[in-house]
Short mmCIF file of C-alpha atoms and ligand atoms in Angstrom, two decimals:
data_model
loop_
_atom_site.label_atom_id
_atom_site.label_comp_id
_atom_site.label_asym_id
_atom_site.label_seq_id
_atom_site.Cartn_x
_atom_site.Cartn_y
_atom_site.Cartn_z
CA UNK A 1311 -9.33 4.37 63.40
CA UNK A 1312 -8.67 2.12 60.55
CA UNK A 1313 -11.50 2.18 57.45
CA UNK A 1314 -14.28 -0.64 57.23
CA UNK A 1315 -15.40 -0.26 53.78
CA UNK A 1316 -18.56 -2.45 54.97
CA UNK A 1317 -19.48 0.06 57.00
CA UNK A 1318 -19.45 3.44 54.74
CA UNK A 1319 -23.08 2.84 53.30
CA UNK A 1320 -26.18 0.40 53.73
CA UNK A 1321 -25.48 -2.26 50.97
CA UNK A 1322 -28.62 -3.66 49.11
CA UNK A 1323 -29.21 -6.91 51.28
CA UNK A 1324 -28.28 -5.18 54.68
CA UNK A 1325 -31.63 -5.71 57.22
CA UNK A 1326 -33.78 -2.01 55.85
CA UNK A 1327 -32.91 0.57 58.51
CA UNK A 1328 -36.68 0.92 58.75
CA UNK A 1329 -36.43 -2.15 60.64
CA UNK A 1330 -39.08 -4.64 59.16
CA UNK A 1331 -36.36 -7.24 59.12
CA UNK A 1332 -36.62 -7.12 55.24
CA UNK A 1333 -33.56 -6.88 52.93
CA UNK A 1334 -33.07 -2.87 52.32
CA UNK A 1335 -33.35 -3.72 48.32
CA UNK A 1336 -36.48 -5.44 49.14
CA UNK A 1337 -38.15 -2.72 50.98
CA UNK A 1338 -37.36 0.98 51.35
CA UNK A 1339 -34.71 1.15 48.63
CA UNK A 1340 -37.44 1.56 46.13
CA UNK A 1341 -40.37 4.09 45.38
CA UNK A 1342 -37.84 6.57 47.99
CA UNK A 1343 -39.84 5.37 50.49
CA UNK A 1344 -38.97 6.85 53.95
CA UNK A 1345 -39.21 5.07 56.78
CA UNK A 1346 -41.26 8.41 58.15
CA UNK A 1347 -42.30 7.06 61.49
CA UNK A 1348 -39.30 6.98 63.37
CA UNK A 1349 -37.56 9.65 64.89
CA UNK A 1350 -34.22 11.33 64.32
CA UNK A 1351 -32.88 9.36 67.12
CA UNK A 1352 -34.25 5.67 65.73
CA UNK A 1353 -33.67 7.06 61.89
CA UNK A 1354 -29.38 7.15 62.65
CA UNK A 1355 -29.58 4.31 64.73
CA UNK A 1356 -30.96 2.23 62.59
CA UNK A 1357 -29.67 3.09 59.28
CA UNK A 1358 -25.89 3.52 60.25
CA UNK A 1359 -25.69 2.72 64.02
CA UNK A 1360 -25.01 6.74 64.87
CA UNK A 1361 -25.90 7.14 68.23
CA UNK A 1362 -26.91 10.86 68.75
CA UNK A 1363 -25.93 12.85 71.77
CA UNK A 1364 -28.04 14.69 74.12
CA UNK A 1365 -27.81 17.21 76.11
CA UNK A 1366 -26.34 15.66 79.34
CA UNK A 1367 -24.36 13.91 76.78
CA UNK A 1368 -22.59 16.24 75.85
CA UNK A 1369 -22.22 18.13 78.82
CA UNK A 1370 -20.31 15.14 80.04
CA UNK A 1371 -18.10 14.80 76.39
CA UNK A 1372 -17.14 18.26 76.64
CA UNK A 1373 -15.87 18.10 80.60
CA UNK A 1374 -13.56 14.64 79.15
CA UNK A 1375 -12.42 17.04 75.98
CA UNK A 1376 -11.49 19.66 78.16
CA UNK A 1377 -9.23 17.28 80.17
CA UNK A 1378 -7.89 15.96 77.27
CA UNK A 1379 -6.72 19.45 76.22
CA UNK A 1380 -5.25 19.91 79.74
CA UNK A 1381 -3.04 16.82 78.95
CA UNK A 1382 -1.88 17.95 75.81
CA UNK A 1383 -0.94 21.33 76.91
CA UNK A 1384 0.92 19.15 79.68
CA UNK A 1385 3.06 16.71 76.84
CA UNK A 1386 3.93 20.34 74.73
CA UNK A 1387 4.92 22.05 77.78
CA UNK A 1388 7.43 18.76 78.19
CA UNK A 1389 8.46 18.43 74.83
CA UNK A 1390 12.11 19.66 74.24
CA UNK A 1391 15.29 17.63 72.60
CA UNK A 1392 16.46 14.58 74.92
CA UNK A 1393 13.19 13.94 76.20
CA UNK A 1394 11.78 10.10 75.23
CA UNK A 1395 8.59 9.18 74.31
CA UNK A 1396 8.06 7.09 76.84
CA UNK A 1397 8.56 9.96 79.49
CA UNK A 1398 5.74 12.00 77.46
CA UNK A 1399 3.46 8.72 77.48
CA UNK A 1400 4.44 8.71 81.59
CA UNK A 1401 2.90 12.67 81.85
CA UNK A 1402 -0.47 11.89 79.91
CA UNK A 1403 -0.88 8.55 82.30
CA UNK A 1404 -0.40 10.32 85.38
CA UNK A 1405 -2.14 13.52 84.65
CA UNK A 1406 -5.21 11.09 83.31
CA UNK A 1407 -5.17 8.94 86.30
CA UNK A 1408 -4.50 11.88 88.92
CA UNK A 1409 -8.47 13.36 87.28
CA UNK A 1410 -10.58 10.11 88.17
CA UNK A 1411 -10.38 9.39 84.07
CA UNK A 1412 -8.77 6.51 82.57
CA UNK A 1413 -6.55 6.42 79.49
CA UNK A 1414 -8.61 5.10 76.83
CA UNK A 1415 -5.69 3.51 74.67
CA UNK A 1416 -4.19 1.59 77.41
CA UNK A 1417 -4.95 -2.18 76.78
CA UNK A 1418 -7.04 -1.22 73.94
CA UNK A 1419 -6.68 -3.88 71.56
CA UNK A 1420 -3.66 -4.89 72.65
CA UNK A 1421 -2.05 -1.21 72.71
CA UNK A 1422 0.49 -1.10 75.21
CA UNK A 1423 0.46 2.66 76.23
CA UNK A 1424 -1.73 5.45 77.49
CA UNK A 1425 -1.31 7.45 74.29
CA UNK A 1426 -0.32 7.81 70.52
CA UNK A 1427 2.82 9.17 70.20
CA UNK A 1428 4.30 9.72 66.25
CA UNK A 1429 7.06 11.42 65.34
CA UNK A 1430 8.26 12.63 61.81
CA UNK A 1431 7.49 9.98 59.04
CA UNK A 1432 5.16 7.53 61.73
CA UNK A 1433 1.70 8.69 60.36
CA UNK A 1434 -0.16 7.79 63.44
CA UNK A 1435 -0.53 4.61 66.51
CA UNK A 1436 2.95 5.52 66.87
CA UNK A 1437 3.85 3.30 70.70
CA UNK A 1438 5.62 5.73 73.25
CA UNK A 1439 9.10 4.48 73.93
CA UNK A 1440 12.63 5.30 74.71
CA UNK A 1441 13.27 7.11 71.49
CA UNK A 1442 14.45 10.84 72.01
CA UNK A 1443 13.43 14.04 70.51
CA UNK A 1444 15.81 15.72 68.27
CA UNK A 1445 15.94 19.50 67.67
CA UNK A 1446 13.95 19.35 64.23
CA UNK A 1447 11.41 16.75 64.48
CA UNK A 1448 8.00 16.71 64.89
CA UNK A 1449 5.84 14.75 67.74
CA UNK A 1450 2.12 14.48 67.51
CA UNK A 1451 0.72 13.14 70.65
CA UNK A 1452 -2.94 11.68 70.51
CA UNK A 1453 -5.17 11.63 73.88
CA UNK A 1454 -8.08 9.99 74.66
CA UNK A 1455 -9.25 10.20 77.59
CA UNK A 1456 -12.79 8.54 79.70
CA UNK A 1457 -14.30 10.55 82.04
CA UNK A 1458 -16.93 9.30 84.12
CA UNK A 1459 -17.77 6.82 81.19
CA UNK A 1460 -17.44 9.49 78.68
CA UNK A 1461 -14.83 9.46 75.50
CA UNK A 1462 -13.13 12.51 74.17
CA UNK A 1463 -10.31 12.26 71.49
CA UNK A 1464 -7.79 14.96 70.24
CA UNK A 1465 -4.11 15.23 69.00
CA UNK A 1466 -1.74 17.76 67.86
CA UNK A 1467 1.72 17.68 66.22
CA UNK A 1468 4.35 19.96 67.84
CA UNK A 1469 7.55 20.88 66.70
CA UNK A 1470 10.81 19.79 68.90
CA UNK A 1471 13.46 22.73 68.79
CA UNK A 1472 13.61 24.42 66.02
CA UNK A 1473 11.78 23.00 62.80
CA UNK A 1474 13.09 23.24 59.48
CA UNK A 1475 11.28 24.30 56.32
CA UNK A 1476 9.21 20.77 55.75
CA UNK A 1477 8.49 20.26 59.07
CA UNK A 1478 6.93 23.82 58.97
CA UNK A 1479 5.16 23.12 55.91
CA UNK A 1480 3.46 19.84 56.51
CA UNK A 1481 2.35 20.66 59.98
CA UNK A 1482 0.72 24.08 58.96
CA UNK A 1483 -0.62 22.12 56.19
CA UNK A 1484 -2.16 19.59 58.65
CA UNK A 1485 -3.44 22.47 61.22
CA UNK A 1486 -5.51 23.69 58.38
CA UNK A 1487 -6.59 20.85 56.90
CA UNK A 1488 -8.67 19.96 60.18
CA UNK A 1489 -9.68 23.85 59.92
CA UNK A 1490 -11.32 23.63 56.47
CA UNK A 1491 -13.04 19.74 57.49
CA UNK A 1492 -14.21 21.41 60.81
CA UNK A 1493 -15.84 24.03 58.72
CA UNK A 1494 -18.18 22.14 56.52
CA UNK A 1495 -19.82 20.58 59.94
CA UNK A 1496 -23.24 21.67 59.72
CA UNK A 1497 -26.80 20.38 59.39
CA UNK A 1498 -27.51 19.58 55.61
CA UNK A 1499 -23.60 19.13 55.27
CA UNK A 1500 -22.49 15.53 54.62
CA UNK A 1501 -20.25 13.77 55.31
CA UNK A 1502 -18.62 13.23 52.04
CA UNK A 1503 -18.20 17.40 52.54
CA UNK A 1504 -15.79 17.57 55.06
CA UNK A 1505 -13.64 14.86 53.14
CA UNK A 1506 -13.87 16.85 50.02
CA UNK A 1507 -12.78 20.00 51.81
CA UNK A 1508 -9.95 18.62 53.45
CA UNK A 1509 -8.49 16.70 50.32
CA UNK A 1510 -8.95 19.78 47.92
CA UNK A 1511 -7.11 21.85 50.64
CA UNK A 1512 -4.45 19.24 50.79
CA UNK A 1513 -3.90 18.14 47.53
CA UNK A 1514 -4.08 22.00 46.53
CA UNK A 1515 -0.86 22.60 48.77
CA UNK A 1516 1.12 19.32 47.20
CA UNK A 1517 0.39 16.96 49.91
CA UNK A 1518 -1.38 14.14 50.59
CA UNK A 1519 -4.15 12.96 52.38
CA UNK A 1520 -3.91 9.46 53.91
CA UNK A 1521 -6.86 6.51 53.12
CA UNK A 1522 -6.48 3.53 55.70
CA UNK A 1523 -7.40 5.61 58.87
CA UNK A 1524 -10.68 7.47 59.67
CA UNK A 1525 -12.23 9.75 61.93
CA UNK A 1526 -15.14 8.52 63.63
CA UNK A 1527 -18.11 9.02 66.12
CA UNK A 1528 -16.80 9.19 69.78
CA UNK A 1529 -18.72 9.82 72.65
CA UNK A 1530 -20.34 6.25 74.44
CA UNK A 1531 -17.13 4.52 73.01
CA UNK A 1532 -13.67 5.06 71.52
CA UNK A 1533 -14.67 4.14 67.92
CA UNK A 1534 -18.52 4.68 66.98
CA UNK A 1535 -20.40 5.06 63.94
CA UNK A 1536 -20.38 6.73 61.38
CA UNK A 1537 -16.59 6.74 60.14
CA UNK A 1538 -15.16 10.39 58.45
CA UNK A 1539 -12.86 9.87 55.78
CA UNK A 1540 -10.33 13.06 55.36
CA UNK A 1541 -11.46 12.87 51.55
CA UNK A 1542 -14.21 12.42 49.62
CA UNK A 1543 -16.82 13.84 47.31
CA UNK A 1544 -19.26 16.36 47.79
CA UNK A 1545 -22.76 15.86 48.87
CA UNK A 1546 -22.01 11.96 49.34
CA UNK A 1547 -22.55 10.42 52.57
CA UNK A 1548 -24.65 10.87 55.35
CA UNK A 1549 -26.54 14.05 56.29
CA UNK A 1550 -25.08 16.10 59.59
CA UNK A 1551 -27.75 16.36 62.06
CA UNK A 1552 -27.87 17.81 65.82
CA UNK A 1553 -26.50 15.69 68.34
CA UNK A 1554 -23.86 13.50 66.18
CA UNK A 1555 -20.47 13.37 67.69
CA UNK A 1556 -17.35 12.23 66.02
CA UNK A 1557 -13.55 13.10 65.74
CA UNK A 1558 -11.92 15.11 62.19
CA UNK A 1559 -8.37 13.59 62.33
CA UNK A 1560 -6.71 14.26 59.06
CA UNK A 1561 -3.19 12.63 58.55
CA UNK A 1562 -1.45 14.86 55.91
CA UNK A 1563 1.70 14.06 54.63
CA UNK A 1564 4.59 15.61 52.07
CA UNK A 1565 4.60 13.10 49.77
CA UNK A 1566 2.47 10.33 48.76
CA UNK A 1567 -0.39 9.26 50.28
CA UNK A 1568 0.63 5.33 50.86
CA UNK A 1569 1.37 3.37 54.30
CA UNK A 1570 3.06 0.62 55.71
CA UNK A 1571 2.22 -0.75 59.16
CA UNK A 1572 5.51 -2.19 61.50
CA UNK A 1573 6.19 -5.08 62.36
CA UNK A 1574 4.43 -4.25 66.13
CA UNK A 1575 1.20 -4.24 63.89
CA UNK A 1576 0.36 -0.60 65.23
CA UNK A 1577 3.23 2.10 64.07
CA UNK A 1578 1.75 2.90 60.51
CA UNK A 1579 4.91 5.51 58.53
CA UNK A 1580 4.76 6.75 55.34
CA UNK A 1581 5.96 4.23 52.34
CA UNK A 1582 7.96 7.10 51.09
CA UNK A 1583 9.70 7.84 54.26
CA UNK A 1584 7.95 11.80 53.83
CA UNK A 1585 6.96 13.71 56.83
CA UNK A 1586 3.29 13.16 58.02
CA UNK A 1587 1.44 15.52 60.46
CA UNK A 1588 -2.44 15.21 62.15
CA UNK A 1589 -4.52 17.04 63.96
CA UNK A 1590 -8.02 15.87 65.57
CA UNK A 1591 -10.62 17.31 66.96
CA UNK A 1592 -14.16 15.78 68.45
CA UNK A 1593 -16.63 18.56 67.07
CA UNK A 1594 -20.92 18.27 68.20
CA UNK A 1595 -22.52 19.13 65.39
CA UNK A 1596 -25.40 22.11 66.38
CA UNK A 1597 -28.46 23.38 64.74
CA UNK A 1598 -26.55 26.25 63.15
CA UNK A 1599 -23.14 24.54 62.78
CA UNK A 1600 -20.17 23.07 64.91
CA UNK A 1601 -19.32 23.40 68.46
CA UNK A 1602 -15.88 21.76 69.54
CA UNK A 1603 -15.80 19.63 72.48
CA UNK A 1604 -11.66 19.45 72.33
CA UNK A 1605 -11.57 23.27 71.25
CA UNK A 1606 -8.21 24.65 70.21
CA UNK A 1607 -6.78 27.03 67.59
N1 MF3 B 2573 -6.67 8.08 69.26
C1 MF3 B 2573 -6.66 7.35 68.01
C2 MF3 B 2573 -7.76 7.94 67.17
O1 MF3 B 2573 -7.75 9.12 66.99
C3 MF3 B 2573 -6.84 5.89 68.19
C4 MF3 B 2573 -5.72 5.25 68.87
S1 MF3 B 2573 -6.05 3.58 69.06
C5 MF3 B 2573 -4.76 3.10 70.02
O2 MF3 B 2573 -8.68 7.30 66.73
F1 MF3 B 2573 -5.02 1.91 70.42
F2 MF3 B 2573 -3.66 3.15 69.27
F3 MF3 B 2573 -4.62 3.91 71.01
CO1 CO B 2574 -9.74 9.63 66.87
CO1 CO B 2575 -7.10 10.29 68.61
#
């Protein structure tokens, strides 16, 4: 999802997340004063709109991730040269449809299709089409998918034929930049960890890590609070706690880090015309760590 840089942190005249109505500056700001009498729960909410999971919460996230996974394994097993886009974007609908869920990009602000499709330099929102696969690109397919109210989001980038040396390169690259983000996820952890981790793996390979899009709580809804930047400094940000929910999507690419959004105000490619891979998981963060509710290697 695109960055809100209103939303990253409670500015000084926000309402106080302790919720006396008072400006936060006014109020618990000062003196660390902690608003000790609410709960976990009303603490997140509050502060930075996080709405924790429970248990029959997550139950139900992890049945939509595992049909989510179901449909990606579907789109790879399609993917070969000569195949469109739009014939991808056809499997994911049907598949979707044919397990009581709906396709959570489909009409969503305007978005046309039933999934992200972007291939080589398109960095992500990428809108399924008749453009063919060529022996040598790479396709990353993005699914959400809402099961019995319930949102679960994931992507991977395949190869089409036989990749060359920089597709190789940025998609490994990518794969393990969502490895190292998905392995700060603990309680204590913030967020500003799993940025770091991801940008020092990146940047420590030559690549770079993109700014305008975000991962982000998923769960009730497609886009929740709290937003996860794919960089970042350590110990900033929130605190992980049991029961948050929310997708690590990094968007790595070969050269530099800049966008440019098309014309259809959703296909955002590299400036640099560079190769750009993702992955994205939705991870539940545990008492002892992580558990993915989109799990794959
Ligand atoms: N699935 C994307 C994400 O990971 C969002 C796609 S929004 C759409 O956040 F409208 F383009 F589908
Ligand atoms: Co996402
Ligand atoms: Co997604």
């Amino acid at each position: 999802m695109y960055l809100d840089k209103k939303t990253l942190k409670i500015g000084r005249n926000d309402p106080c997340p302790c919720g006396s109505g008072r400006k936060y500056k006014k109020c618990c700001l000062h003196k660390g004063k902690q608003p000790s009498t609410q709960s976990t729960e009303e603490l997140y909410f509050n502060s930075y709109k996080i709405r924790l999971k429970k248990a029959e919460d997550i139950e139900a996230i992890r049945k939509a991730g595992r049909l989510v996974l179901e449909t990606l394994d579907l789109a790879e097993a399609a993917i070969r040269p000569g195949i469109a886009t739009g014939e991808l974007d056809a499997i994911v609908h049907e598949h979707t449809l044919a397990h009581g869920a709906t396709p959570a990009p489909l009409h969503y602000r305007g978005f046309p299709k039933s999934c992200c499709i972007s291939v080589n330099e398109v960095i992500c929102h990428g809108i399924p089409d008749d453009r063919i696969l060529n022996d040598g690109d790479i396709v990353n397919v993005d699914v959400t998918s809402i099961l019995n109210g319930y949102f679960a989001d994931a992507n991977k980038t395949f190869f089409v034929g036989i990749p060359g040396p920089d597709a190789r390169k940025i998609v490994s690259t990518a794969r393990e930049s969502l490895r190292v983000g998905m392995d700060m996820v603990r309680p204590g952890n913030t967020i500003g960890d799993i940025g770091w981790a991801i940008q020092h793996y990146a940047e420590s390979q030559k690549c770079s890590v993109v700014r305008e899009f975000v991962g982000h709580g998923v769960g009730f809804a497609f886009h929740e609070a709290p937003q996860i930047p794919h960089y970042g400094v350590r110990g900033e940000g929130v605190a992980l706690v049991p029961g948050m929910v929310f997708t690590i999507e990094p968007m790595i690419n070969l050269g530099k880090k800049d966008l440019k959004v098309l014309k259809d105000k959703w296909t955002a490619v590299t400036r640099d015309n560079s190769l750009s891979a993702q992955f994205e998981q939705t991870v539940l963060v545990t008492e002892t760590g992580f558990e993915s509710m989109t799990p794959y290697d």
